[in-house]
XYZ file of C-alpha atoms in Angstrom:
757
model
C -45.475 77.590 -135.954
C -42.947 79.137 -138.320
C -42.314 77.733 -141.773
C -45.715 78.190 -143.464
C -49.342 77.150 -142.817
C -50.124 73.881 -141.023
C -51.173 70.913 -143.104
C -54.383 69.057 -142.110
C -52.483 66.141 -140.577
C -50.497 68.591 -138.416
C -53.455 70.359 -136.798
C -54.171 67.592 -134.285
C -50.518 66.853 -133.549
C -48.676 67.854 -130.397
C -46.098 70.627 -130.543
C -43.268 68.094 -130.648
C -44.992 66.096 -133.368
C -45.542 69.222 -135.427
C -41.838 70.067 -135.352
C -40.929 66.528 -136.413
C -43.481 66.551 -139.215
C -42.424 69.987 -140.410
C -38.759 68.979 -140.346
C -39.581 65.809 -142.224
C -41.425 67.815 -144.875
C -38.491 70.254 -145.228
C -35.605 67.801 -145.313
C -37.056 64.364 -146.069
C -37.384 61.176 -144.081
C -33.652 60.505 -143.792
C -33.035 63.901 -142.187
C -35.108 62.981 -139.148
C -33.729 59.475 -138.696
C -30.879 60.714 -136.507
C -32.491 63.999 -135.417
C -35.691 63.459 -133.420
C -36.631 66.709 -131.696
C -38.773 66.376 -128.584
C -38.837 70.112 -127.830
C -37.681 69.593 -124.270
C -36.620 72.636 -122.321
C -33.213 73.190 -123.914
C -33.996 72.705 -127.628
C -35.036 76.112 -128.856
C -34.611 79.384 -126.984
C -37.512 80.603 -124.840
C -37.180 84.212 -125.995
C -36.444 83.328 -129.624
C -37.408 86.001 -132.144
C -40.400 84.577 -134.029
C -39.984 86.854 -137.026
C -38.986 85.465 -140.403
C -37.775 81.866 -140.091
C -37.584 82.022 -136.283
C -34.167 80.433 -136.486
C -33.668 80.008 -132.738
C -37.169 78.817 -131.822
C -36.408 75.181 -132.567
C -34.465 72.694 -134.645
C -34.422 73.485 -138.341
C -33.006 71.881 -141.478
C -30.863 74.484 -143.257
C -32.157 74.856 -146.836
C -29.878 73.463 -149.516
C -27.977 71.281 -147.062
C -28.316 68.084 -145.096
C -27.418 69.972 -141.947
C -29.765 70.466 -139.001
C -29.433 73.612 -136.921
C -30.307 73.025 -133.267
C -30.489 75.976 -130.805
C -29.818 74.740 -127.235
C -30.094 76.578 -123.931
C -29.686 75.924 -120.226
C -25.952 75.249 -120.504
C -24.115 75.599 -117.194
C -20.704 75.813 -118.855
C -19.662 78.816 -120.920
C -21.049 82.338 -120.949
C -23.797 83.085 -118.416
C -24.247 86.779 -119.199
C -27.396 87.957 -121.011
C -25.669 90.703 -123.063
C -28.867 92.357 -124.201
C -27.844 96.006 -124.058
C -25.734 98.363 -126.160
C -25.062 97.136 -129.688
C -26.767 93.827 -128.910
C -29.999 95.686 -128.184
C -29.822 97.277 -131.633
C -29.242 93.936 -133.321
C -31.375 91.369 -131.469
C -34.075 90.742 -128.867
C -32.543 87.433 -127.752
C -30.430 86.704 -124.673
C -26.959 85.161 -124.698
C -26.709 83.214 -121.426
C -26.174 79.452 -121.477
C -26.883 79.154 -125.176
C -25.337 77.650 -128.271
C -26.117 76.524 -131.786
C -25.320 72.911 -132.626
C -25.040 71.809 -136.262
C -25.830 68.117 -136.697
C -25.466 66.324 -140.058
C -28.610 64.450 -141.097
C -26.399 61.486 -142.013
C -24.665 61.321 -138.633
C -24.238 57.814 -137.279
C -24.570 58.102 -133.470
C -22.952 54.716 -132.936
C -19.631 56.010 -134.259
C -17.313 58.584 -132.665
C -18.095 62.166 -133.645
C -15.668 64.988 -134.319
C -16.534 68.467 -133.054
C -15.862 71.913 -134.501
C -15.867 74.279 -131.518
C -16.060 77.733 -133.093
C -15.984 81.044 -131.181
C -17.490 84.140 -132.787
C -16.022 87.654 -132.765
C -17.140 90.976 -131.301
C -20.629 92.475 -131.527
C -19.994 95.725 -129.688
C -20.678 97.998 -132.661
C -23.881 97.481 -134.624
C -22.498 99.664 -137.401
C -19.538 97.415 -138.250
C -20.366 94.069 -136.590
C -23.485 92.815 -138.368
C -24.601 90.144 -135.866
C -24.646 89.624 -132.104
C -23.126 86.169 -132.279
C -25.615 83.527 -133.390
C -28.687 85.478 -132.255
C -31.278 86.364 -134.874
C -31.236 89.927 -136.179
C -34.475 91.656 -135.394
C -36.785 93.076 -138.032
C -36.253 96.718 -137.060
C -33.227 98.898 -136.450
C -29.724 98.674 -137.904
C -30.252 95.348 -139.668
C -33.795 94.352 -140.550
C -33.812 90.891 -142.085
C -34.426 88.250 -139.360
C -31.293 86.323 -140.423
C -28.615 84.542 -138.382
C -24.886 84.872 -138.907
C -23.980 81.204 -139.199
C -26.400 80.651 -142.105
C -26.540 84.016 -143.894
C -22.999 85.372 -143.461
C -20.482 82.733 -142.351
C -22.334 79.907 -144.115
C -21.105 77.481 -141.479
C -23.730 74.830 -142.196
C -23.080 75.043 -145.934
C -19.327 74.776 -145.410
C -19.539 71.852 -143.005
C -21.489 69.995 -145.657
C -18.882 70.921 -148.294
C -16.184 69.663 -145.928
C -17.676 66.211 -146.410
C -17.350 64.784 -142.884
C -20.784 63.477 -141.871
C -19.421 62.661 -138.405
C -18.485 66.309 -137.709
C -20.802 68.284 -135.406
C -20.526 72.065 -135.181
C -20.754 73.553 -131.681
C -21.168 77.340 -131.731
C -21.213 78.844 -128.222
C -23.085 82.125 -127.802
C -20.750 84.647 -126.202
C -20.870 88.255 -125.112
C -20.486 91.484 -127.032
C -16.687 91.253 -126.786
C -16.428 87.509 -127.301
C -16.742 86.581 -123.632
C -17.191 82.806 -123.446
C -16.287 82.150 -119.801
C -18.828 81.281 -117.112
C -17.121 83.449 -114.491
C -17.773 87.185 -115.085
C -14.463 87.929 -113.353
C -12.652 85.691 -115.853
C -14.675 86.208 -119.051
C -12.138 84.527 -121.328
C -11.486 81.443 -119.220
C -13.582 78.684 -120.767
C -13.619 75.040 -119.734
C -13.685 73.801 -123.321
C -13.713 70.059 -122.649
C -16.500 70.425 -120.100
C -18.471 72.607 -122.525
C -18.261 70.075 -125.372
C -19.132 67.228 -122.993
C -22.213 69.079 -121.753
C -23.424 69.882 -125.279
C -22.970 66.301 -126.539
C -24.745 64.960 -123.454
C -27.608 67.389 -124.015
C -28.087 66.196 -127.604
C -28.632 62.639 -126.372
C -30.734 63.614 -123.353
C -33.036 65.784 -125.413
C -33.252 63.097 -128.115
C -31.705 65.298 -130.755
C -29.698 62.190 -131.624
C -30.825 58.615 -131.232
C -27.975 57.450 -128.987
C -25.245 58.900 -126.705
C -22.271 60.311 -128.577
C -18.580 59.479 -128.175
C -16.147 62.328 -128.797
C -13.431 61.752 -131.379
C -11.342 64.740 -132.520
C -11.785 68.456 -131.861
C -11.251 71.356 -134.260
C -10.900 74.548 -132.232
C -11.662 77.669 -134.258
C -12.113 81.390 -133.666
C -12.905 84.533 -135.577
C -11.546 87.926 -134.515
C -12.095 88.510 -130.779
C -12.682 84.798 -130.219
C -8.895 84.711 -129.996
C -9.001 86.040 -126.421
C -10.468 82.794 -125.093
C -8.153 80.618 -127.165
C -5.051 82.570 -126.125
C -6.123 82.199 -122.484
C -6.292 78.427 -123.006
C -2.952 78.389 -124.849
C -1.301 80.293 -122.029
C -2.597 77.747 -119.561
C -1.208 74.953 -121.735
C 2.185 76.646 -121.748
C 2.113 76.839 -117.953
C 1.466 73.120 -117.606
C -2.266 73.282 -116.913
C -4.517 70.739 -118.574
C -7.959 70.790 -120.213
C -9.606 70.378 -116.818
C -8.068 73.687 -115.749
C -8.967 75.860 -118.714
C -6.444 74.583 -121.258
C -7.173 73.651 -124.858
C -9.314 70.537 -125.486
C -7.718 67.219 -124.649
C -8.600 65.786 -128.051
C -7.565 68.865 -130.001
C -6.469 67.900 -133.498
C -6.719 71.178 -135.412
C -6.556 74.887 -134.551
C -7.964 77.494 -136.949
C -7.607 81.266 -136.438
C -9.584 83.555 -138.772
C -8.178 87.088 -138.291
C -7.859 85.972 -134.693
C -4.482 87.181 -133.463
C -5.068 90.486 -131.727
C -2.962 92.802 -129.593
C -3.697 91.272 -126.213
C -2.235 92.735 -123.042
C 1.293 93.574 -121.895
C 1.191 90.482 -119.731
C -0.205 88.312 -122.503
C 0.492 89.629 -126.041
C -1.477 87.331 -128.299
C 1.105 86.930 -131.060
C 3.734 85.910 -128.530
C 1.462 83.329 -126.894
C 0.279 81.865 -130.209
C 3.864 81.658 -131.490
C 5.180 79.957 -128.366
C 2.240 77.541 -128.301
C 2.738 76.515 -131.932
C 6.481 76.165 -131.428
C 5.854 73.920 -128.418
C 3.807 71.632 -130.663
C 6.496 71.741 -133.335
C 9.069 70.782 -130.707
C 6.897 67.819 -129.720
C 6.598 66.857 -133.398
C 10.376 67.037 -133.751
C 10.914 64.810 -130.737
C 8.498 62.200 -132.090
C 9.828 62.265 -135.647
C 13.500 62.101 -134.636
C 13.175 59.587 -131.805
C 16.039 57.040 -131.949
C 13.724 54.079 -132.562
C 11.306 55.857 -134.902
C 10.703 54.192 -138.274
C 9.404 55.795 -141.455
C 6.120 53.926 -140.979
C 5.899 55.139 -137.407
C 6.633 58.726 -138.466
C 3.941 58.546 -141.130
C 1.440 57.210 -138.601
C 2.413 59.989 -136.199
C 1.774 62.683 -138.821
C -1.676 61.216 -139.435
C -2.654 62.123 -135.861
C -0.552 65.223 -135.073
C -1.784 68.809 -134.792
C -2.870 70.809 -137.835
C -2.782 74.628 -137.739
C -4.445 77.037 -140.162
C -4.268 80.807 -139.887
C -6.435 82.690 -142.406
C -5.868 86.444 -142.510
C -7.064 89.543 -144.317
C -4.973 92.658 -144.954
C -5.772 94.233 -141.574
C -4.219 91.297 -139.727
C -1.357 90.595 -142.148
C 1.411 91.979 -139.918
C 0.882 89.562 -137.037
C 0.279 86.541 -139.250
C 3.405 87.216 -141.305
C 5.447 87.448 -138.125
C 3.975 84.140 -137.048
C 4.852 82.631 -140.428
C 8.396 83.967 -140.111
C 8.724 82.214 -136.754
C 7.402 78.969 -138.233
C 9.817 79.269 -141.158
C 12.686 79.965 -138.772
C 11.798 76.857 -136.761
C 11.926 74.735 -139.892
C 15.151 76.499 -140.802
C 16.728 75.229 -137.619
C 15.356 71.715 -137.810
C 14.836 70.806 -141.472
C 18.059 68.820 -141.647
C 17.016 66.734 -138.626
C 13.568 66.104 -140.099
C 14.942 65.166 -143.503
C 12.246 63.840 -145.835
C 9.576 64.490 -143.203
C 10.172 68.263 -143.096
C 7.761 68.984 -145.928
C 4.942 66.713 -144.702
C 5.209 68.358 -141.277
C 5.330 71.854 -142.764
C 1.999 71.130 -144.474
C 0.471 70.930 -140.993
C 1.387 74.539 -140.119
C 0.164 77.153 -142.593
C -0.872 80.792 -142.598
C -3.025 81.697 -145.585
C -3.801 85.199 -146.915
C -7.286 85.701 -148.333
C -8.409 87.920 -151.195
C -7.402 91.553 -151.226
C -10.540 93.475 -150.433
C -12.236 90.588 -148.647
C -13.721 92.108 -145.492
C -12.827 91.011 -141.994
C -16.419 89.864 -141.480
C -16.317 87.802 -144.685
C -13.218 85.781 -143.888
C -14.968 82.553 -142.817
C -17.330 82.797 -145.782
C -14.357 83.146 -148.120
C -16.125 85.260 -150.751
C -18.130 88.473 -150.942
C -21.538 88.682 -149.300
C -23.182 89.360 -152.634
C -21.708 86.190 -154.128
C -24.419 83.524 -154.028
C -22.761 81.194 -156.540
C -20.150 79.756 -154.186
C -22.069 78.748 -151.058
C -20.032 76.320 -149.006
C -16.823 76.988 -150.949
C -15.128 79.006 -148.220
C -12.185 79.016 -145.859
C -13.914 77.058 -143.101
C -14.573 74.209 -145.545
C -10.897 74.196 -146.440
C -9.911 74.073 -142.792
C -12.241 71.112 -142.248
C -10.684 69.253 -145.163
C -7.197 69.921 -143.783
C -8.015 67.829 -140.721
C -7.621 64.649 -142.793
C -5.409 65.961 -145.585
C -3.089 68.789 -144.465
C -1.143 68.737 -147.734
C -4.235 69.426 -149.870
C -4.069 73.164 -149.196
C -5.229 75.505 -151.942
C -2.260 77.827 -152.233
C -3.178 81.202 -150.777
C -6.172 81.632 -153.055
C -6.656 85.370 -153.484
C -10.224 84.810 -154.608
C -10.985 83.245 -151.243
C -12.912 80.548 -153.109
C -12.221 76.849 -152.953
C -13.136 75.095 -156.218
C -15.623 72.278 -155.773
C -14.138 68.832 -156.001
C -15.171 65.344 -155.141
C -14.084 64.501 -151.624
C -11.806 61.516 -151.563
C -11.504 59.159 -148.645
C -9.049 60.522 -146.057
C -5.536 59.306 -146.700
C -2.624 59.067 -144.341
C 0.547 60.751 -145.549
C 2.760 58.178 -147.174
C 6.335 57.677 -146.206
C 8.749 58.781 -148.960
C 10.537 55.952 -150.732
C 13.870 57.580 -150.133
C 14.762 60.533 -147.899
C 15.259 63.651 -149.977
C 16.621 67.074 -149.170
C 13.872 69.234 -147.620
C 12.636 72.057 -149.844
C 12.124 74.795 -147.292
C 13.858 78.081 -146.542
C 15.899 76.056 -144.119
C 16.929 73.547 -146.724
C 20.314 74.811 -147.907
C 21.138 74.802 -151.585
C 24.218 72.920 -152.728
C 26.499 75.743 -151.738
C 24.891 76.211 -148.336
C 24.810 72.470 -147.710
C 28.530 72.260 -148.502
C 29.121 75.199 -146.193
C 27.132 73.605 -143.399
C 29.058 70.358 -143.760
C 32.409 72.105 -143.751
C 31.435 74.275 -140.817
C 30.255 71.258 -138.869
C 33.539 69.488 -139.523
C 35.519 72.505 -138.337
C 33.303 72.898 -135.287
C 33.863 69.305 -134.300
C 37.563 69.990 -133.942
C 38.489 71.610 -130.623
C 39.280 75.303 -131.160
C 42.591 75.268 -129.342
C 45.013 78.190 -129.745
C 46.992 75.974 -132.097
C 43.937 75.166 -134.233
C 42.902 78.805 -134.353
C 46.386 79.861 -135.488
C 46.357 77.118 -138.119
C 43.126 78.515 -139.583
C 44.430 82.082 -139.461
C 47.557 80.992 -141.342
C 45.352 79.300 -143.910
C 43.316 82.507 -144.259
C 46.523 84.453 -144.979
C 47.604 81.852 -147.525
C 44.150 81.904 -149.150
C 44.266 85.689 -149.519
C 47.804 85.813 -150.898
C 48.220 82.637 -152.927
C 44.783 81.289 -153.847
C 41.809 82.542 -155.800
C 42.000 85.003 -158.688
C 45.412 86.667 -159.033
C 43.923 89.949 -160.231
C 41.617 90.025 -157.203
C 44.558 89.293 -154.854
C 46.354 92.306 -156.296
C 43.332 94.574 -155.799
C 42.924 93.321 -152.227
C 46.589 94.080 -151.468
C 46.228 97.643 -152.868
C 43.043 98.258 -150.893
C 44.659 97.122 -147.670
C 47.773 99.177 -148.324
C 45.641 102.335 -148.309
C 44.912 101.597 -144.686
C 48.512 100.769 -143.884
C 48.060 96.986 -143.742
C 49.650 94.098 -145.593
C 47.469 91.092 -146.430
C 49.360 89.074 -143.816
C 48.646 91.680 -141.143
C 44.987 92.075 -142.132
C 44.119 88.398 -142.360
C 45.922 87.672 -139.113
C 42.845 89.290 -137.549
C 40.375 86.823 -139.060
C 38.364 85.155 -136.271
C 37.746 81.602 -137.527
C 35.470 80.623 -134.635
C 33.267 83.721 -134.949
C 29.569 83.293 -134.243
C 26.423 85.378 -134.644
C 23.409 84.617 -132.448
C 25.069 81.376 -131.435
C 25.444 80.216 -135.052
C 28.974 79.545 -136.341
C 29.896 81.797 -139.261
C 30.903 79.332 -141.944
C 32.991 79.889 -145.089
C 31.390 81.488 -148.137
C 33.352 79.368 -150.576
C 36.707 77.859 -149.734
C 37.007 76.191 -146.357
C 38.090 78.933 -143.921
C 35.224 79.978 -141.607
C 34.765 83.234 -139.761
C 35.019 86.988 -140.394
C 37.446 89.816 -139.668
C 37.452 91.122 -136.127
C 36.147 94.539 -137.282
C 32.978 93.005 -138.660
C 32.675 90.640 -135.708
C 32.710 93.632 -133.355
C 29.709 95.100 -135.200
C 27.840 91.795 -135.164
C 28.596 91.356 -131.473
C 27.303 94.860 -130.799
C 24.058 94.037 -132.608
C 23.762 90.873 -130.546
C 24.296 92.894 -127.366
C 21.473 95.217 -128.435
C 19.214 92.198 -128.802
C 20.121 90.877 -125.372
C 19.020 94.190 -123.922
C 15.818 94.061 -125.957
C 15.032 90.468 -124.951
C 16.564 89.946 -121.500
C 17.061 86.345 -120.483
C 16.988 84.902 -123.994
C 19.835 82.670 -125.107
C 21.663 83.263 -128.411
C 19.683 80.404 -129.940
C 16.428 81.997 -128.801
C 17.547 85.337 -130.253
C 18.284 83.625 -133.573
C 14.811 82.171 -133.453
C 13.328 85.557 -132.671
C 14.986 87.072 -135.754
C 14.486 84.055 -138.014
C 18.211 83.455 -138.575
C 19.254 79.909 -139.430
C 22.548 80.138 -141.391
C 25.462 82.607 -141.638
C 28.565 82.498 -143.868
C 31.466 84.966 -144.109
C 35.009 84.685 -145.506
C 35.548 83.913 -149.207
C 38.666 83.291 -151.346
C 39.714 86.192 -153.623
C 37.157 86.644 -156.415
C 35.027 89.374 -157.917
C 31.771 90.343 -156.269
C 28.670 89.054 -158.030
C 28.174 91.151 -161.150
C 31.147 93.408 -160.335
C 34.819 93.746 -161.248
C 36.053 94.544 -157.727
C 36.609 91.891 -155.050
C 33.648 90.938 -152.904
C 33.657 92.315 -149.364
C 33.515 88.645 -148.320
C 37.120 88.333 -149.549
C 38.245 90.702 -146.780
C 36.151 88.965 -144.127
C 33.962 92.077 -144.037
C 30.642 90.610 -145.211
C 28.171 87.937 -144.194
C 25.376 86.220 -146.081
C 22.412 85.370 -143.858
C 19.885 82.643 -144.695
C 21.341 81.946 -148.130
C 18.671 79.372 -149.013
C 15.710 81.724 -148.750
C 17.243 84.977 -150.016
C 18.706 84.903 -153.540
C 20.358 87.726 -155.497
C 17.461 88.845 -157.726
C 17.375 91.095 -160.785
C 21.063 90.717 -161.609
C 22.419 92.679 -164.557
C 25.874 91.142 -165.131
C 26.314 89.660 -168.584
C 26.373 86.034 -167.477
C 23.039 86.186 -165.661
C 21.235 89.188 -167.120
C 18.763 86.940 -168.913
C 17.805 85.276 -165.629
C 17.681 88.685 -163.955
C 15.352 89.990 -166.646
C 13.129 86.953 -166.242
C 12.899 87.400 -162.477
C 12.265 91.133 -162.792
C 9.463 90.574 -165.316
C 7.955 87.832 -163.146
C 7.897 90.084 -160.074
C 6.236 92.855 -162.075
C 3.511 90.532 -163.329
C 2.973 88.956 -159.916
C 2.601 92.285 -158.127
C 0.393 93.682 -160.894
C -2.061 90.802 -160.746
C -2.016 90.240 -156.989
C -1.740 93.840 -155.754
C -2.935 95.938 -158.697
C 0.385 97.692 -159.344
C 3.635 96.432 -160.839
C 6.784 96.603 -158.699
C 10.253 96.719 -160.252
C 12.616 94.681 -158.108
C 15.526 96.597 -159.675
C 14.150 99.989 -158.633
C 16.712 102.246 -156.931
C 15.855 103.256 -153.347
C 15.703 106.969 -152.650
C 19.085 108.674 -152.385
C 20.844 109.230 -149.108
C 22.107 112.709 -148.270
C 25.815 113.361 -147.851
C 25.526 113.522 -144.054
C 23.900 110.061 -144.034
C 26.908 108.225 -145.448
C 29.272 108.235 -142.467
C 29.311 106.064 -139.360
C 27.491 108.457 -137.044
C 24.485 107.314 -135.061
C 22.261 109.706 -136.996
C 23.498 108.414 -140.368
C 22.954 104.809 -139.333
C 19.410 105.652 -138.211
C 18.630 107.288 -141.571
C 19.964 104.276 -143.454
C 18.010 101.919 -141.215
C 14.797 103.827 -141.919
C 15.415 103.526 -145.654
C 16.278 99.833 -145.323
C 12.965 99.191 -143.573
C 11.113 100.898 -146.428
C 12.973 98.735 -148.937
C 12.297 95.615 -146.833
C 8.575 96.361 -146.828
C 8.569 96.586 -150.622
C 10.478 93.319 -150.928
C 8.208 91.604 -148.389
C 5.090 92.625 -150.279
C 6.595 91.622 -153.632
C 7.913 88.331 -152.259
C 4.483 87.403 -150.930
C 2.901 88.369 -154.255
C 5.334 86.102 -156.117
C 4.575 83.176 -153.831
C 0.799 83.609 -154.144
C 0.944 84.217 -157.905
C 2.996 81.089 -158.633
C 0.560 78.988 -156.560
C -2.615 80.094 -158.385
C -4.989 77.446 -159.655
C -6.573 78.052 -163.030
C -9.910 78.812 -161.361
C -8.275 81.385 -159.091
C -6.417 82.935 -162.019
C -9.676 83.164 -163.960
C -11.380 84.909 -161.045
C -8.580 87.439 -160.709
C -8.409 88.202 -164.423
C -12.178 88.595 -164.644
C -11.960 91.165 -161.859
C -9.302 93.095 -163.787
C -6.750 91.633 -166.185
C -4.837 94.921 -166.558
C -5.249 94.985 -170.333
C -4.743 91.256 -170.915
C -7.144 88.356 -171.308
C -7.116 85.012 -169.518
C -5.143 83.200 -172.233
C -2.372 85.809 -172.016
C -2.158 85.451 -168.247
C -2.164 81.666 -168.497
C 0.795 81.796 -170.871
C 2.713 84.267 -168.688
C 2.072 82.250 -165.535
C 3.326 79.105 -167.251
C 6.509 80.966 -168.233
C 6.954 82.461 -164.794
C 6.708 79.068 -163.111
C 9.984 78.139 -164.793
C 11.781 80.882 -162.876
C 12.673 78.479 -160.053
C 15.101 76.800 -162.444
C 16.936 79.911 -163.598
C 20.390 80.995 -162.475
C 19.131 83.357 -159.788
C 17.245 80.660 -157.897
C 19.729 77.835 -158.421
C 20.464 76.364 -154.993
C 17.787 78.491 -153.348
C 14.258 77.776 -152.178
C 11.576 77.445 -154.861
C 9.908 80.904 -154.933
C 6.458 79.301 -155.108
C 7.049 78.147 -151.550
C 8.238 81.294 -149.843
C 8.802 84.029 -152.429
C 12.315 85.429 -152.596
C 12.960 86.813 -149.096
C 12.629 85.313 -145.627
C 14.704 87.882 -143.702
C 12.718 89.508 -140.922
C 12.311 93.251 -140.684
C 13.827 93.247 -137.216
C 17.032 91.617 -138.459
C 17.498 94.037 -141.372
C 16.849 97.099 -139.242
C 19.106 95.823 -136.446
C 22.124 95.210 -138.691
C 21.814 98.427 -140.712
C 21.392 100.431 -137.517
C 24.523 98.696 -136.215
C 26.478 100.111 -139.182
C 26.217 97.516 -141.962
C 25.071 98.044 -145.551
C 22.374 95.716 -146.906
C 22.491 94.203 -150.396
C 18.708 94.400 -150.533
C 19.092 98.172 -150.979
C 21.410 98.007 -154.014
C 20.664 100.452 -156.856
C 19.710 97.706 -159.330
C 19.665 93.962 -158.671
C 19.180 93.081 -155.010
C 21.504 90.764 -153.061
C 18.923 90.054 -150.378
C 21.110 87.818 -148.170
C 24.138 90.175 -148.065
C 25.373 92.530 -145.298
C 28.809 94.195 -145.222
C 30.806 96.816 -143.327
C 31.587 99.658 -145.754
C 32.403 102.197 -143.067
C 35.296 100.059 -141.771
C 38.940 99.959 -142.781
C 38.185 98.571 -146.254
C 36.438 101.397 -148.083
C 35.879 102.505 -151.648
C 32.305 101.239 -152.023
C 29.184 103.403 -151.690
C 27.575 103.128 -148.287
C 24.000 101.823 -148.520
């Protein structure tokens, strides 16, 4: 028997009695009240490694917890391959077929419904980089010689389930193959009957007297690390094609999905990011339908949110690209629907979150949430946070770069409360005052039939606006600029297209009340849209907008100076658009009226990037110069400018994320970061700076825009920026000093005189 020498009263006991006595001695009387091991054929693995603690030989109380680890075998569902060659042979002597680890709380009450965490492990095909072959014990010789098991020593699953605080939550950890094969059919290794698997495991626990009474399934948390995504994406794809849990779909009682670095490339037929995105959006669409139903009440909406899906996506730097694209799609969805959701937009958004972990945290450490050498934070990891989110989605620790969740007393689960009064949603989709006014005006115009008479009326108003309204000095400059091209203001503004659209979205007014853009700019936007239709055949304009994360566009503006300039804005000619105003402010401005706010933002971005990324980024930095032959409207020049714009976008994206994560830091997380390297400053200095920087949301640059602690300062997608610059537009995000992130204009058209960017 493992676990030390036998006591006198154990020597005459049967094998089953010895296990019960030993377990009682290790964990106390209460631990065996609901866990009575009879050592029947499926509790414990026949070929279990007996070295060290012999983790898979029988049920065992995990030290320091009230969690019992039960190895089961003989399962007919799930993987049936032995997988005892290659890297697995270097790591373990144990087989993989029909096996799982079940984690049962000592305080479980079998008479009540139980929740289940169904967690799928990642690859084990390379003993050099993958430290465990699933949940099998590492042997005492070879690459890893310590007789440990992954769930206890590395992932700390038992410790984290205890920290999660739900004593009715059972962990079910299927043993898969070297490349995360969890299906029973070798010809379909990623097709797993998840409901049938959970049912078989719960039935086995009662049959083998692991628990005192049969169990009733409540909610399911479906989770995967790394290659475990293959099986989940297979199930998602089946969901999307109308197949149910009985035909390989996700569990029928699924309540939460958690992906730890678990969005991979996939195949051409089934790219994983695409499937995950479409699956999440399908759930969001269902949420929208329920929350906006004609007879829905605030109480009913609150009750709905208490039972609707929760999604968590934790990612390290190697997986950041796919997770950020997923987040952009989620943000775009809320951008389209925030107004419909009203006060319930934010509570719903709390259900769908992607969360970056600490820089430097290894892929294999992502569940654990802290470094392997850190023994002071057992149970304080990302899995524990995901478990807590099941009952309290809004209690998310904001992108903790330390990867550590501070200990706190677990409160009783609370349902989200209905707001007393509907308030404007605070998301990238939630327009600021200006954007809201624009949206209202645009809606009013759109409601009127665009007859030839109505169109001419708006064109006449555009001419009047350009010649009689706005700043007189700007009207004079506009007239001179147009004269250089042989046009009068009346002739030029006669070509305004008031019912212009981009990606199916009406182009509203940017100030004033005349929507649309000039036909020259519209031709460029239409060309970009045509490019997209070729790239994504069959997609509607609305679907293309969703693909690029576009939710609002404004164009024409009455005569006035450009922000921070003395010349008229390109908007005044109908030759510029602002895209997604709410989520993309003008940052780092240097004009006299807002230079103080610009300085504050610039300093905040520098501090955020220094602390979060280890190097300070100046948001006002000038992009590298373009050569003379890259300033015209040739295809080659556009391509060069697009390449530069992408480089600038990447810098802004990284800085924007750093700002968001920095402004969300808890004091414990700040302390951890500063202790790892305060860049010449102590904790008190950083506390003071962070307090100052949190006021930035109220300065002039962010007035009317999204709070930067929610989404940073840019939500434009890379694909959109590259598309429009390649089509011939200049992007305000590439300005030489302050950056007008939302702005795109046509400087190679008939209205010239500004440097092409």
